PDB file of C-alpha atoms in Angstrom:
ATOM      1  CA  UNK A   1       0.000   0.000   0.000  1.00 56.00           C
ATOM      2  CA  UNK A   2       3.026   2.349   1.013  1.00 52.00           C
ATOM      3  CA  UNK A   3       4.487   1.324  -2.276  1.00 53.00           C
ATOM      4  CA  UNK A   4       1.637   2.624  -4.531  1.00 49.00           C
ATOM      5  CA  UNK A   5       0.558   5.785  -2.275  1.00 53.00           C
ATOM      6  CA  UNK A   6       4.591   6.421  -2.760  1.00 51.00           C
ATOM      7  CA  UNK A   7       4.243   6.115  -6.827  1.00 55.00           C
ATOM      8  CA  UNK A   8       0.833   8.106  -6.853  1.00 53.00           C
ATOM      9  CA  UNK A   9       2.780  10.621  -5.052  1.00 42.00           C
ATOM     10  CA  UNK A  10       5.541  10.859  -7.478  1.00 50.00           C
ATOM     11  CA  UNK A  11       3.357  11.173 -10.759  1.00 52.00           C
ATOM     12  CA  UNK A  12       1.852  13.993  -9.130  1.00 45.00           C
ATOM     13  CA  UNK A  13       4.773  15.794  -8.195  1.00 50.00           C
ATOM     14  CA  UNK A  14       6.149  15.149 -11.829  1.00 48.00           C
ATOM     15  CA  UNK A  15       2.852  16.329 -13.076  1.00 49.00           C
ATOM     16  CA  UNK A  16       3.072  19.460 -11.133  1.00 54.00           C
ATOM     17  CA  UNK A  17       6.878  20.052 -12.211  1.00 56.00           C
ATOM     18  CA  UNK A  18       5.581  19.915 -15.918  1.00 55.00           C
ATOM     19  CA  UNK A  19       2.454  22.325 -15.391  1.00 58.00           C
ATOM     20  CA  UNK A  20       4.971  24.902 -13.729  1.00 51.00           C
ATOM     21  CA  UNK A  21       7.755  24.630 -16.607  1.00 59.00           C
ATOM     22  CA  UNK A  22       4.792  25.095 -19.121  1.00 61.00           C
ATOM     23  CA  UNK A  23       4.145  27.969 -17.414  1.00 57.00           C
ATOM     24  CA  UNK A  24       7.701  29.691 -17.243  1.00 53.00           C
ATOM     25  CA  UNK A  25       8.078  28.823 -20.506  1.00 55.00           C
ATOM     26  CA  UNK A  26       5.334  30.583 -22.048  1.00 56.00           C
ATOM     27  CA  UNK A  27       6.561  33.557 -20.152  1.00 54.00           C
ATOM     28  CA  UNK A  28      10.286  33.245 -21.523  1.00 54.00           C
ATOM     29  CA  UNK A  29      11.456  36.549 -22.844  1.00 51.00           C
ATOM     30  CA  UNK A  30      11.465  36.689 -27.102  1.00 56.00           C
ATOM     31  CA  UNK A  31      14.451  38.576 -27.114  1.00 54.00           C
ATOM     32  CA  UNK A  32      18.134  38.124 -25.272  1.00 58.00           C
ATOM     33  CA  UNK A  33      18.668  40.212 -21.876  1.00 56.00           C
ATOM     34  CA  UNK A  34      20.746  43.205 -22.819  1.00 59.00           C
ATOM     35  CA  UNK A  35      24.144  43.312 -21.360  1.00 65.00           C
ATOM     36  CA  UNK A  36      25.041  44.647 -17.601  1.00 62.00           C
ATOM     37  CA  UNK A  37      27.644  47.636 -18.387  1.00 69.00           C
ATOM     38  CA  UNK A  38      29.280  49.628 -16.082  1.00 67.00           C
ATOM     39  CA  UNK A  39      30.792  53.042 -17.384  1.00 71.00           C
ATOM     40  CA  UNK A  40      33.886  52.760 -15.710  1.00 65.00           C
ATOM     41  CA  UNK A  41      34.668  49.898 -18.386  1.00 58.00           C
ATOM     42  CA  UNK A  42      33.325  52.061 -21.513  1.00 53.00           C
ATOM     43  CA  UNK A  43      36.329  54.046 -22.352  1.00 53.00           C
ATOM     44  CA  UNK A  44      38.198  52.054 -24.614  1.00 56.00           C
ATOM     45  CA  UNK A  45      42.439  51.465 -23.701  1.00 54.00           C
ATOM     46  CA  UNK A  46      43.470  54.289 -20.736  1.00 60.00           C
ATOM     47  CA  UNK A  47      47.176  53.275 -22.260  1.00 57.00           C
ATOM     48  CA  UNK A  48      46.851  55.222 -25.235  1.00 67.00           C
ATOM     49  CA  UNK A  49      46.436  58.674 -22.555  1.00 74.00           C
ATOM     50  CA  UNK A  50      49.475  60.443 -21.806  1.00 72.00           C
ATOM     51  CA  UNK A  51      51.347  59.330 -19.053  1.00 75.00           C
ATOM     52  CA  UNK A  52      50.771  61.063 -15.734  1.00 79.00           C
ATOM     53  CA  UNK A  53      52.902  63.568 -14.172  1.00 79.00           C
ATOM     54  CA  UNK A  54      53.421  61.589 -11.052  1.00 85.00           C
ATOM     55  CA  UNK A  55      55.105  58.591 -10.780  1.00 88.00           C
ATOM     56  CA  UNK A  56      53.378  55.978  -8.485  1.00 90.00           C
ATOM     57  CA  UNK A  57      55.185  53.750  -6.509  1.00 92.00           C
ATOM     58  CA  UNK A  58      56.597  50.462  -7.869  1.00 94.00           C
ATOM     59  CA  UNK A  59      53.683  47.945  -5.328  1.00 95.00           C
ATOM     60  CA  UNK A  60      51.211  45.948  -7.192  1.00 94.00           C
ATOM     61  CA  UNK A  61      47.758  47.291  -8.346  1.00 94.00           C
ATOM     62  CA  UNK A  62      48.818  50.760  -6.560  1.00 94.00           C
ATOM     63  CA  UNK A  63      46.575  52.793  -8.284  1.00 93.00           C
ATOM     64  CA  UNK A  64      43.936  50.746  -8.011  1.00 93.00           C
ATOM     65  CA  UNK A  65      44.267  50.321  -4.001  1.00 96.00           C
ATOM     66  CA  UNK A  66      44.572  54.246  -4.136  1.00 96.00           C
ATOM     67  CA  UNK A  67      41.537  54.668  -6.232  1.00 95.00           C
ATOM     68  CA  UNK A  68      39.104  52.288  -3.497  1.00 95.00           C
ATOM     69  CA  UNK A  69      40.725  54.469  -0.167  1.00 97.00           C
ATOM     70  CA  UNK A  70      40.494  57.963  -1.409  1.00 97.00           C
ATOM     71  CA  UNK A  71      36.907  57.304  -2.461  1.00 96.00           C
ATOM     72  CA  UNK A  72      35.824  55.230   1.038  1.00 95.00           C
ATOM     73  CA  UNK A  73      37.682  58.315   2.892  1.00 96.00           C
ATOM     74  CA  UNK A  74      35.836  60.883   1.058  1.00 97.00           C
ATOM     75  CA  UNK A  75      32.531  59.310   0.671  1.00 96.00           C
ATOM     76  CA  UNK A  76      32.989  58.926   4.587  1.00 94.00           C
ATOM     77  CA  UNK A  77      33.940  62.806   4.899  1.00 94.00           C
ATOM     78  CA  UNK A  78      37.525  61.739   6.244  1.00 95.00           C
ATOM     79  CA  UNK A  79      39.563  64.553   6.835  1.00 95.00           C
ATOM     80  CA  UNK A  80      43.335  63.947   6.497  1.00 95.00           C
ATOM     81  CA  UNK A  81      44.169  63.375  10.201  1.00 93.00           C
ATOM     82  CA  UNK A  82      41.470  60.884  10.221  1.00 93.00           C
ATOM     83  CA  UNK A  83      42.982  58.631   7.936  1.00 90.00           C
ATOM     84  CA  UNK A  84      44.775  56.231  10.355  1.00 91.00           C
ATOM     85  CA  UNK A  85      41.046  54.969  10.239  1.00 94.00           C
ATOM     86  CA  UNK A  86      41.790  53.029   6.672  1.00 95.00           C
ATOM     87  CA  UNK A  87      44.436  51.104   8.023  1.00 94.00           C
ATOM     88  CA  UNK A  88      42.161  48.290   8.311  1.00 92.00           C
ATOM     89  CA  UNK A  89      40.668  48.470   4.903  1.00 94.00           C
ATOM     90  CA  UNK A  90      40.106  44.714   3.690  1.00 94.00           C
ATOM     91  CA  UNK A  91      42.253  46.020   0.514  1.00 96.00           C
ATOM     92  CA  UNK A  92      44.979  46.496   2.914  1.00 96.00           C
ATOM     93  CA  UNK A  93      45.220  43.046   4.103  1.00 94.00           C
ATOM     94  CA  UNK A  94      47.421  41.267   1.171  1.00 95.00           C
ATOM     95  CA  UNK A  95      50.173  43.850   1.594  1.00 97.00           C
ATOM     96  CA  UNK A  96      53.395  44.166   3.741  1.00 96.00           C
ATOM     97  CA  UNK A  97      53.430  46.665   6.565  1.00 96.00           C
ATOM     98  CA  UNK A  98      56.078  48.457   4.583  1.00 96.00           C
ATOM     99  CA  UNK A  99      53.967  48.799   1.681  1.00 97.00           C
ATOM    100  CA  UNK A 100      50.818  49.426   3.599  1.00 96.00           C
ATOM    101  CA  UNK A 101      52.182  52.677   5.067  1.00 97.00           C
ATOM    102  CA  UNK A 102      53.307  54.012   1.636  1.00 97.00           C
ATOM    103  CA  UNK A 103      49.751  53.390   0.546  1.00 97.00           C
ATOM    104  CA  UNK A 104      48.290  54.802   3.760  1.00 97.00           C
ATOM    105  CA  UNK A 105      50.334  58.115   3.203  1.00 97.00           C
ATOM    106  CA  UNK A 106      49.492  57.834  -0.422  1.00 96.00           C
ATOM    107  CA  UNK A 107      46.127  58.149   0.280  1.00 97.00           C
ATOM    108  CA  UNK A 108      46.664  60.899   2.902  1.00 97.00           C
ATOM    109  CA  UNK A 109      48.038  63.030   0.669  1.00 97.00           C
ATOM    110  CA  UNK A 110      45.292  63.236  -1.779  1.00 97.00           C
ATOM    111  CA  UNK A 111      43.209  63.954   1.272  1.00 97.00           C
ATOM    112  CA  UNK A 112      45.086  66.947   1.979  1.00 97.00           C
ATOM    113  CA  UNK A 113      44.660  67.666  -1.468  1.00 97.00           C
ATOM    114  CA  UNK A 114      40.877  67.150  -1.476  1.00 97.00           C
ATOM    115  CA  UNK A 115      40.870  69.112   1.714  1.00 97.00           C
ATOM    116  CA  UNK A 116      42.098  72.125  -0.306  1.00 97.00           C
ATOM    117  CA  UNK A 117      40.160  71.519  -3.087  1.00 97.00           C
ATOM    118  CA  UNK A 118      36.904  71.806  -0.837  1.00 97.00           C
ATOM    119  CA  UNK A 119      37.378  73.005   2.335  1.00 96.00           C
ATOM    120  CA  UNK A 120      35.395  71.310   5.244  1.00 94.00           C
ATOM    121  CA  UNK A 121      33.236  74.707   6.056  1.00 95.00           C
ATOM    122  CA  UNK A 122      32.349  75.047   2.170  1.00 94.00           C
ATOM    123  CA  UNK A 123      30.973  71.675   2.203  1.00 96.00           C
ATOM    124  CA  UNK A 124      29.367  72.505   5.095  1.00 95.00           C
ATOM    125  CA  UNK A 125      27.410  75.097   2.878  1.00 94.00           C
ATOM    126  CA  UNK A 126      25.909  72.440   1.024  1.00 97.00           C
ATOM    127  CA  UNK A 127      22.141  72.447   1.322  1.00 96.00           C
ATOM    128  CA  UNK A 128      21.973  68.432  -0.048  1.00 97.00           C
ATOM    129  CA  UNK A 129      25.056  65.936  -0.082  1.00 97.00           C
ATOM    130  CA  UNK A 130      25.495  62.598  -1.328  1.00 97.00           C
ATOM    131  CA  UNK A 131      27.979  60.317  -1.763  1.00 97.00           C
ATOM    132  CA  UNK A 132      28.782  56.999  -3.565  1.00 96.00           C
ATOM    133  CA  UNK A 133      25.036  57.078  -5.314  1.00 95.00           C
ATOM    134  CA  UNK A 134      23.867  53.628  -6.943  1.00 95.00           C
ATOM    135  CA  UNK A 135      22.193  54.067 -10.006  1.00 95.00           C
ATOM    136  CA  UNK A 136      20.751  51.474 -12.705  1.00 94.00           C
ATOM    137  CA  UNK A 137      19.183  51.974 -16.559  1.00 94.00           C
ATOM    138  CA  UNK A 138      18.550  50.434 -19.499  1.00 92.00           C
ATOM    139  CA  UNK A 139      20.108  52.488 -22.681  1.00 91.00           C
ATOM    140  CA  UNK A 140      21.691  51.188 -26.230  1.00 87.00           C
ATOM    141  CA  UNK A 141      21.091  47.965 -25.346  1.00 86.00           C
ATOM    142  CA  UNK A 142      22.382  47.952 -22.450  1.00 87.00           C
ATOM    143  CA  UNK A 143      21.811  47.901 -18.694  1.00 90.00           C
ATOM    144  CA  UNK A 144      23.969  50.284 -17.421  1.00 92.00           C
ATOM    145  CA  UNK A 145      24.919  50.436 -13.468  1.00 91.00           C
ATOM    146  CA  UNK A 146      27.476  51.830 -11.371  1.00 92.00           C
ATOM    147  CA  UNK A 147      28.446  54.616  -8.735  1.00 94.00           C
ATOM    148  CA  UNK A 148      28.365  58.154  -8.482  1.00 96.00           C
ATOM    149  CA  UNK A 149      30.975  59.761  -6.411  1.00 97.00           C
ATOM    150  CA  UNK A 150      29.386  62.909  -5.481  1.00 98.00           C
ATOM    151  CA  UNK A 151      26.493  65.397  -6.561  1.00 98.00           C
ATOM    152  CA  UNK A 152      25.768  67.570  -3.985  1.00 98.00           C
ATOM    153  CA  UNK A 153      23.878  71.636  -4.285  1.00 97.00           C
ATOM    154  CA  UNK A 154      24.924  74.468  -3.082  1.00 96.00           C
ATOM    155  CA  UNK A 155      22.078  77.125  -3.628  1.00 94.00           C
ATOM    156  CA  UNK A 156      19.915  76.533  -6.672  1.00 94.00           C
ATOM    157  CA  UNK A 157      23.472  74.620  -8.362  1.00 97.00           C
ATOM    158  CA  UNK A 158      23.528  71.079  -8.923  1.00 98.00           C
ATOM    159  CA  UNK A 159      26.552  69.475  -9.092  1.00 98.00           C
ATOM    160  CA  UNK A 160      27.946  66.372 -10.047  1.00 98.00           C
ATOM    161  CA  UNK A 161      31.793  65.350  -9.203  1.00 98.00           C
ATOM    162  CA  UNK A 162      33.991  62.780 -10.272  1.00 97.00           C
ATOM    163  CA  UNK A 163      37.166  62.170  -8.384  1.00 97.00           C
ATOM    164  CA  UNK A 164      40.537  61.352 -10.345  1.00 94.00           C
ATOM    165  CA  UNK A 165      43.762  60.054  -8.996  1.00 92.00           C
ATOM    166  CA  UNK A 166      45.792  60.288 -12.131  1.00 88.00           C
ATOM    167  CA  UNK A 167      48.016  63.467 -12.920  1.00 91.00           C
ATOM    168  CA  UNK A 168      47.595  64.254 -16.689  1.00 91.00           C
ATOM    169  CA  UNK A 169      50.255  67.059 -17.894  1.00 92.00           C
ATOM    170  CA  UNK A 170      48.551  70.065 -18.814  1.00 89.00           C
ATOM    171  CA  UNK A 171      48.724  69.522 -22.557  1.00 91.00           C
ATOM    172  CA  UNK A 172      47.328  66.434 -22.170  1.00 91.00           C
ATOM    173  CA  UNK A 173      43.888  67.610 -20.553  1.00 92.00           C
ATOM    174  CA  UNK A 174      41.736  67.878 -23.576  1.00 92.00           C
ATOM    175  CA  UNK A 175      42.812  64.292 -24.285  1.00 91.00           C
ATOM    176  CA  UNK A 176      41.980  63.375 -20.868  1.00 91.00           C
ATOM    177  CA  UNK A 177      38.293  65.071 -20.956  1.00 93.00           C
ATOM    178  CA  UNK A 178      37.476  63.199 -24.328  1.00 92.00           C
ATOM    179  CA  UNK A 179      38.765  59.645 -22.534  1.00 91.00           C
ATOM    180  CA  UNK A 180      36.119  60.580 -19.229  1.00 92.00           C
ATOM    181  CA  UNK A 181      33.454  61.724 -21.164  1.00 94.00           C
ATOM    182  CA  UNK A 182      31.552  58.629 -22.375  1.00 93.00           C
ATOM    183  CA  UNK A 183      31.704  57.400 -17.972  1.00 93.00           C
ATOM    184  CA  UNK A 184      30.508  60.959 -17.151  1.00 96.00           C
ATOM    185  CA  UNK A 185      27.904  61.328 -19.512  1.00 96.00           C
ATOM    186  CA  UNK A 186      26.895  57.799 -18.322  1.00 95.00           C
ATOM    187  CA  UNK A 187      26.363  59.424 -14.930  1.00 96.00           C
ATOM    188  CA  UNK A 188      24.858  62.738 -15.750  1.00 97.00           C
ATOM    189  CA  UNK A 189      21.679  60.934 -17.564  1.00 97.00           C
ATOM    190  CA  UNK A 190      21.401  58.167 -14.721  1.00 96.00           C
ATOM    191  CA  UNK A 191      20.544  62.010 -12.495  1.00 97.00           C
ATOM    192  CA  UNK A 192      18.662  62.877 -15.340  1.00 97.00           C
ATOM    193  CA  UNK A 193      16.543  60.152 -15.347  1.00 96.00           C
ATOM    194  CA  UNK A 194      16.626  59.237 -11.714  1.00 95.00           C
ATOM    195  CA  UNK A 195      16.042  63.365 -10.282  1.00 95.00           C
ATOM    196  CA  UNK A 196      14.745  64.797 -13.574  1.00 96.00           C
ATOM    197  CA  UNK A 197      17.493  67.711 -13.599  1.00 96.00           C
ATOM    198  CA  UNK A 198      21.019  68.191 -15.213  1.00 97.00           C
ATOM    199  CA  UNK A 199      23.755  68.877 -12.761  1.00 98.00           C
ATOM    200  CA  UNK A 200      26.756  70.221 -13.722  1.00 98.00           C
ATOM    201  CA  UNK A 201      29.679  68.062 -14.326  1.00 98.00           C
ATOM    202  CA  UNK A 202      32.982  68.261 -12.575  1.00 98.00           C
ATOM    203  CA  UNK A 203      35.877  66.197 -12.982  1.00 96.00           C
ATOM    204  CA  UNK A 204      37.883  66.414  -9.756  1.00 97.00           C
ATOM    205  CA  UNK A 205      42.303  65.312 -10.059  1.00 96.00           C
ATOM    206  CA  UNK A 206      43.098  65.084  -6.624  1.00 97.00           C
ATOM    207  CA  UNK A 207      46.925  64.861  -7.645  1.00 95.00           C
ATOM    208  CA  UNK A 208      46.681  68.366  -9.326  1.00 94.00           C
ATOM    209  CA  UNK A 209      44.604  69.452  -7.085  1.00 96.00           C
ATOM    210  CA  UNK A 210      42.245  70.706  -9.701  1.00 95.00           C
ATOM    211  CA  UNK A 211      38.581  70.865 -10.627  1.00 96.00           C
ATOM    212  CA  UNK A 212      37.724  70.774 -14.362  1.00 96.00           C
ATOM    213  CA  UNK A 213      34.068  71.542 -15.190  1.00 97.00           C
ATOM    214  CA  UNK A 214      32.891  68.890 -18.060  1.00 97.00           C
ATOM    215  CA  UNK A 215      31.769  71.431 -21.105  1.00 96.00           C
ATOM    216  CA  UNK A 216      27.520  70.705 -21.993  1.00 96.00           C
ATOM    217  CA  UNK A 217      28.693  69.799 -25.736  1.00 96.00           C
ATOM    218  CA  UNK A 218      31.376  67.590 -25.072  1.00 96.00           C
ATOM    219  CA  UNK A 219      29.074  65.330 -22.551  1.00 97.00           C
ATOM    220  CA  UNK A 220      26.483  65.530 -25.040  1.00 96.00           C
ATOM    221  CA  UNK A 221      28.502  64.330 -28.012  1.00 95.00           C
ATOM    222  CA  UNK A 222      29.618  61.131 -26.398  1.00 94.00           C
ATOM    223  CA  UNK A 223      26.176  60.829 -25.211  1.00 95.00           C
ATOM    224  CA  UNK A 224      24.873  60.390 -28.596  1.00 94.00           C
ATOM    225  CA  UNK A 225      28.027  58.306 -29.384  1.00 92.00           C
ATOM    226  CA  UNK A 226      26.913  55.728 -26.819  1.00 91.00           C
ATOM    227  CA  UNK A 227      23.328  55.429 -27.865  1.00 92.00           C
ATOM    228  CA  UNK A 228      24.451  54.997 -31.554  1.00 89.00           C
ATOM    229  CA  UNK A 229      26.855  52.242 -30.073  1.00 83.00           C
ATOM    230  CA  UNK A 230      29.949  53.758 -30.636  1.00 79.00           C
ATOM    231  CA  UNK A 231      31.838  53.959 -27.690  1.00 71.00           C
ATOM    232  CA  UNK A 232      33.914  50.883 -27.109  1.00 57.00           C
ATOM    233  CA  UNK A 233      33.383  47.907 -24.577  1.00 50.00           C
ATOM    234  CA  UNK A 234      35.652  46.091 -22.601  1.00 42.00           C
ATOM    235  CA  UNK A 235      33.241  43.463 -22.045  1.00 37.00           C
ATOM    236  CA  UNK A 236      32.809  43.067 -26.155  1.00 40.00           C
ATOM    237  CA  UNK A 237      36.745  43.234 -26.348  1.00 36.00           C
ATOM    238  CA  UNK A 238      37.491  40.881 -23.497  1.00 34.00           C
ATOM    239  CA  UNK A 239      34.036  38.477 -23.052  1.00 33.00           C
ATOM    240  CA  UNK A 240      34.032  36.050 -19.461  1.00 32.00           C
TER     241      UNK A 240
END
C-alpha cells in the first residue's frame, strides 16, 4: 500500500513540475537580456592617454588600491588626520606593513589635497550631499549600473563630481576630458533620469589638485556616441 501511495505521489509531483515549466516557458522573454555595463569599463584602452605627471610607486595594483581608499575616505567625509582609520581596509590586508604605510600616506596626501580643493566649512554650505550614489538603466542595449561619487547643491546649483587620482600634464587635458566623457555622460543621464534635472559636471584630479568643469557639448557628443553604439566595450573586447 506504502508502495503505490509512494508512486501516486511521485506522478503527481512530476505532473506538477511539468504544469509549472509550461508555465515559465510561455513567459520566456522573445528577445536576449541586454548586457550589464558599467561606465567605468566604456572608455576604450586608458594606455593610449598620456602618461601622468606623477610617478606611483613600484607595489602591485597601486593605483587601483589608491583609487578604493580615497573614495571610502571621502565618501565617509575623512579629513586627512582621520585617515589612520583606513588602516584596516580589507584592501589592505594582502600587503606588507612596509607597503601598507606608503599606501596609507598615499592616500593621505590626496586627502590633503581634497581638503584644499573643498574646504570642510564650504561643504558645510551644502544644502543636499550625497555620496557613492547607486544608479541602474537600461540604454543602447544595455543595462547600465554603477556609482556616483558625489552630486551635492549648493544654492539653486547642482553638481555632479567625479574624483581622479591620475596626474595628466597640462597639454594632455583635452585628451583626458574626451577619454572621461563617455563614464561621465553615463552618470549625468542616470541624475537625469533618476532626479529629472542636469547637474553640472565636474571632474575632480586630486593629484593636481584641480577641478575641471565637463563642457555641456562635449558630454552631449559622447552621449549620442553611446546610444548609436559607438563607444567601445571592454566586455565586447574581453568576453568572461
Amino acid at each position: 500500500t506504502r508502495g503505490v501511495e509512494k508512486s501516486r505521489v511521485q506522478e503527481v509531483g512530476l505532473a506538477s513540475r511539468a504544469e509549472i515549466s509550461e508555465g515559465l516557458a510561455s513567459l520566456r522573454l522573445e528577445r536576449p537580456l541586454p548586457l550589464l555595463a558599467s561606465p567605468s569599463r566604456q572608455l576604450g584602452d586608458s594606455r593610449t592617454l598620456a602618461r601622468s605627471t606623477y610617478a606611483l610607486p613600484q607595489i602591485p595594483d597601486i593605483a587601483r588600491v589608491l583609487g578604493v581608499l580615497t573614495h571610502a575616505a571621502i565618501a565617509g567625509n575623512l579629513e586627512p588626520h582621520d585617515s589612520e582609520r583606513l588602516r584596516y581596509q580589507l584592501i589592505l590586508g594582502p600587503y606588507p606593513p612596509d607597503e601598507r604605510e606608503v599606501l596609507l600616506f598615499e592616500t593621505r596626501v590626496l586627502l590633503e589635497h581634497y581638503a584644499r580643493i573643498h574646504p570642510l566649512e564650504g561643504r558645510l554650505k551644502r544644502s543636499k550631499d550625497f555620496a557613492e550614489l547607486p544608479f541602474c538603466f537600461e540604454a543602447a542595449g544595455r543595462v547600465w549600473n554603477g556609482i556616483l561619487d558625489r552630486l551635492y547643491q549648493t544654492g539653486e546649483t547642482w553638481t555632479l563630481e567625479d574624483f581622479k587620482t591620475d596626474a595628466p600634464p597640462p597639454e594632455a587635458l583635452p585628451e583626458y576630458l574626451e577619454h572621461y566623457a563617455p563614464q561621465l555622460a553615463l552618470y549625468r543621464e542616470a541624475v537625469r533620469r533618476a532626479w529629472g534635472f542636469t547637474p553640472g559636471v565636474r571632474l575632480c584630479f586630486l593629484r593636481l589638485e584641480q577641478t575641471v568643469e565637463m563642457p555641456d557639448s562635449l558630454l552631449e557628443r559622447a552621449w549620442q556616441k553611446i546610444l548609436a553604439g559607438e563607444v567601445s566595450s571592454v566586455l565586447e573586447e574581453g568576453e568572461e
